[in-house]
Structures are given as C-alpha cells and as structure tokens.
Short mmCIF file of C-alpha atoms in Angstrom, two decimals:
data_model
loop_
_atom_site.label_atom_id
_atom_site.label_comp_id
_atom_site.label_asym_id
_atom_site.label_seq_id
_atom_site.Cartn_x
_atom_site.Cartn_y
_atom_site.Cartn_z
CA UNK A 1 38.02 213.44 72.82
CA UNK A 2 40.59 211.21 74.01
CA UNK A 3 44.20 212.27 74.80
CA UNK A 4 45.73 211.35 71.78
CA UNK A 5 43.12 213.76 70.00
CA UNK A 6 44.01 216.72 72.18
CA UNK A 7 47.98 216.39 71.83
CA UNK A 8 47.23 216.60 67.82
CA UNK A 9 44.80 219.26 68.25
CA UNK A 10 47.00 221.63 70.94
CA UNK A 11 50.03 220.55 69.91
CA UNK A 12 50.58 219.43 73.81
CA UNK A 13 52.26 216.45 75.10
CA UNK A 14 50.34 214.00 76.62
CA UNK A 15 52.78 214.34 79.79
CA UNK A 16 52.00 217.99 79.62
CA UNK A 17 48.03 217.31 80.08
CA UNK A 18 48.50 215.14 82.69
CA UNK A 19 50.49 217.38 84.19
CA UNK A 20 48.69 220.12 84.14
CA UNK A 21 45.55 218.12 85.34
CA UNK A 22 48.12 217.29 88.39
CA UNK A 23 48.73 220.85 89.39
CA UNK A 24 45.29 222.05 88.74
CA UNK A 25 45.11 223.57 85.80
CA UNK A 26 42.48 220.88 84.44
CA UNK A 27 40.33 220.34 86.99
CA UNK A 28 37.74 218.62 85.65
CA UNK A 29 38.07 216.37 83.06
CA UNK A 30 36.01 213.18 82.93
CA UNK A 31 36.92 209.97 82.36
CA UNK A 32 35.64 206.69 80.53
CA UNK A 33 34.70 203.43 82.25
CA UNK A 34 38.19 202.69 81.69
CA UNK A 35 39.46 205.46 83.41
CA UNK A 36 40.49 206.77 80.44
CA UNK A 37 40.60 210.72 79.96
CA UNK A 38 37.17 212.26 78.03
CA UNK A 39 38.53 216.15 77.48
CA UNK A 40 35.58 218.45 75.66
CA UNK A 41 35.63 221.38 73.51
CA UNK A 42 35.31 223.67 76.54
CA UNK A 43 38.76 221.56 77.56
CA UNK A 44 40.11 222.72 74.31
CA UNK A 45 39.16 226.32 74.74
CA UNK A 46 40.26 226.48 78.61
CA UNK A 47 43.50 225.01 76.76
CA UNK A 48 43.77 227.36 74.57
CA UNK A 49 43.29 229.96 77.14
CA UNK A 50 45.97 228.68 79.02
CA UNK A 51 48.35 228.66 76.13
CA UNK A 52 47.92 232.10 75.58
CA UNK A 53 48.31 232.82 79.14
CA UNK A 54 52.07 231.01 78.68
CA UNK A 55 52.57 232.68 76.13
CA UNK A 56 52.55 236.24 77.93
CA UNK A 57 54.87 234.41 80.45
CA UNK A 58 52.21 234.24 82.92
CA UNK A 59 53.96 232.29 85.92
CA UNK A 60 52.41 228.52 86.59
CA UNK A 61 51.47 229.45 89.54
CA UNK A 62 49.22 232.72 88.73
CA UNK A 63 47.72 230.64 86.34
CA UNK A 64 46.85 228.28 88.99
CA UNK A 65 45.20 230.64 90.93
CA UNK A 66 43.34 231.55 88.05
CA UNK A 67 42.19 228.20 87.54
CA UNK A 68 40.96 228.00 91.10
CA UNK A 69 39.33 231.20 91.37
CA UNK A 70 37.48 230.37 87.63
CA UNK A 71 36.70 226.96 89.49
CA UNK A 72 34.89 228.34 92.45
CA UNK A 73 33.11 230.86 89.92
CA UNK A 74 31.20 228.14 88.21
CA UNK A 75 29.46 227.68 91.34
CA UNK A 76 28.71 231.56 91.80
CA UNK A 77 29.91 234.63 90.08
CA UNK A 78 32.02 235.67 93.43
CA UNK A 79 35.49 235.31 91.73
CA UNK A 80 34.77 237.49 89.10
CA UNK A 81 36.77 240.87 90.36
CA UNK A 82 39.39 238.43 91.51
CA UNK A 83 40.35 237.13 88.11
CA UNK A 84 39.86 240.15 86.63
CA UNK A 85 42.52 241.54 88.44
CA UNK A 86 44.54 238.55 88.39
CA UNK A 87 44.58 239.41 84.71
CA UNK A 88 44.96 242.82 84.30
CA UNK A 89 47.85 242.77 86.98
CA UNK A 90 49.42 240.48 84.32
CA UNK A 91 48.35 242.63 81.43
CA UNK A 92 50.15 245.55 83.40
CA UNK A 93 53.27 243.43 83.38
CA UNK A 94 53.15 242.39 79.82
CA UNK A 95 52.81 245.74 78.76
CA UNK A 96 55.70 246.87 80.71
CA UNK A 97 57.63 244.39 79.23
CA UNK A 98 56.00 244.91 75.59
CA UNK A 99 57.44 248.52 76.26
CA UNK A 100 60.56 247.35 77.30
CA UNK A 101 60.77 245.32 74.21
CA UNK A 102 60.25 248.14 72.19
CA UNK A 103 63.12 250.54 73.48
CA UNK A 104 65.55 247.23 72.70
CA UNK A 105 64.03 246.75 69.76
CA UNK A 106 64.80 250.52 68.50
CA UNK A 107 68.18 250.48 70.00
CA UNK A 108 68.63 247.08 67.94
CA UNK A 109 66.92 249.04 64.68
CA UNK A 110 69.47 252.24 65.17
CA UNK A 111 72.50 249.67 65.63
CA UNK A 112 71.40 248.30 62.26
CA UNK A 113 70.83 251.29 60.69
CA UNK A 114 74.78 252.23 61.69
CA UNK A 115 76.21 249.20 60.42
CA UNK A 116 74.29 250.13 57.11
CA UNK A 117 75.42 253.50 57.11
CA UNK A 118 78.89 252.09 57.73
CA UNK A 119 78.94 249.48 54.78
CA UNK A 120 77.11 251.97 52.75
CA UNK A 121 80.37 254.32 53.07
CA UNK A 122 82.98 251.87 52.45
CA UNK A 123 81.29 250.33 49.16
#
C-alpha cells in the first residue's frame, strides 16, 4: 500500500506517518524503487495498535519505547516482560484515571439530577 492508501484507511495524515516513521514508531517500512513508501497490513495493524495506544493517552515517548523494545523482540523473544510491563504500567494509569472519571462523572450525574429536581419543583 502506498501512503495515500494508508491516510484513507487510518484516517492519518500523511505528515503524521512520516512522522511517526521519524521518531520511530515505524521502523520498518519498505520502500519502492522510487523511494516511495510500501506500508503492509502488519503496518496497518501496528497502526492500529498505536492508535489505540493514543487513545489511552499513552505519552509519545512510552510508545517509543515500546516500539523499540517490540523491535529488538523480532529478533528474540527477550523484550517480552519489558513490554508487558510497559503496558500494564499504562493500563494501571488508565484505570486510575478511568476511576477518576467515574467519581466526576457521578458528581456531574448528581448535579444533574439537582437541577432536575429543582425545575421539577418550580413547574
């Protein structure tokens, strides 16, 4: 797949790929004759990945780390209780703040609930 197929697929920019192939992120993505970027569908799920992983807020450069530590495990399995607790050390903070969320989120639910209540009485 060419760039232009991978923005429409991941909804990405192309400044965005290239970026992330800059800082490490995508490490290995091959290129034509023309130098032009070749991504494959294990680019697209290592994408994906990586989309979720910004979604959760995961800082860029954990997620580099990651990458590097996943790179250096294709040649061996060594990384593998480094990334796992690269991740669950994330998971830990995601839950914290999921937990977080929810506390707000009831206070926001009771405040709601009030202004209800208070409407209700005045109707």
């Amino acid at each position: 797949m060419r760039i232009r197929d991978v923005v429409a697929a991941t909804g990405l920019t192309a400044h965005t790929l290239r970026w992330y192939e800059k800082i490490g992120l995508l490490r290995s993505v091959e290129r034509d004759r023309g130098g032009r970027r070749l991504f494959t569908q294990d680019d697209l799920r290592w994408l994906e990945f990586i989309g979720r992983l910004r979604e959760l807020d995961m800082p860029v450069r954990e997620m580099v780390r990651y990458a590097e530590l996943r790179e250096q495990g294709e040649r061996g399995e060594a990384t593998l209780a480094a990334r796992r607790e690269l991740l669950e050390g994330h998971r830990q903070r995601v839950r914290q703040r999921m937990d977080r969320l929810a506390a707000c989120l009831t206070h926001l639910d009771d405040k709601i609930a009030w202004y209800r209540g208070q409407e209700d009485g005045h109707a």
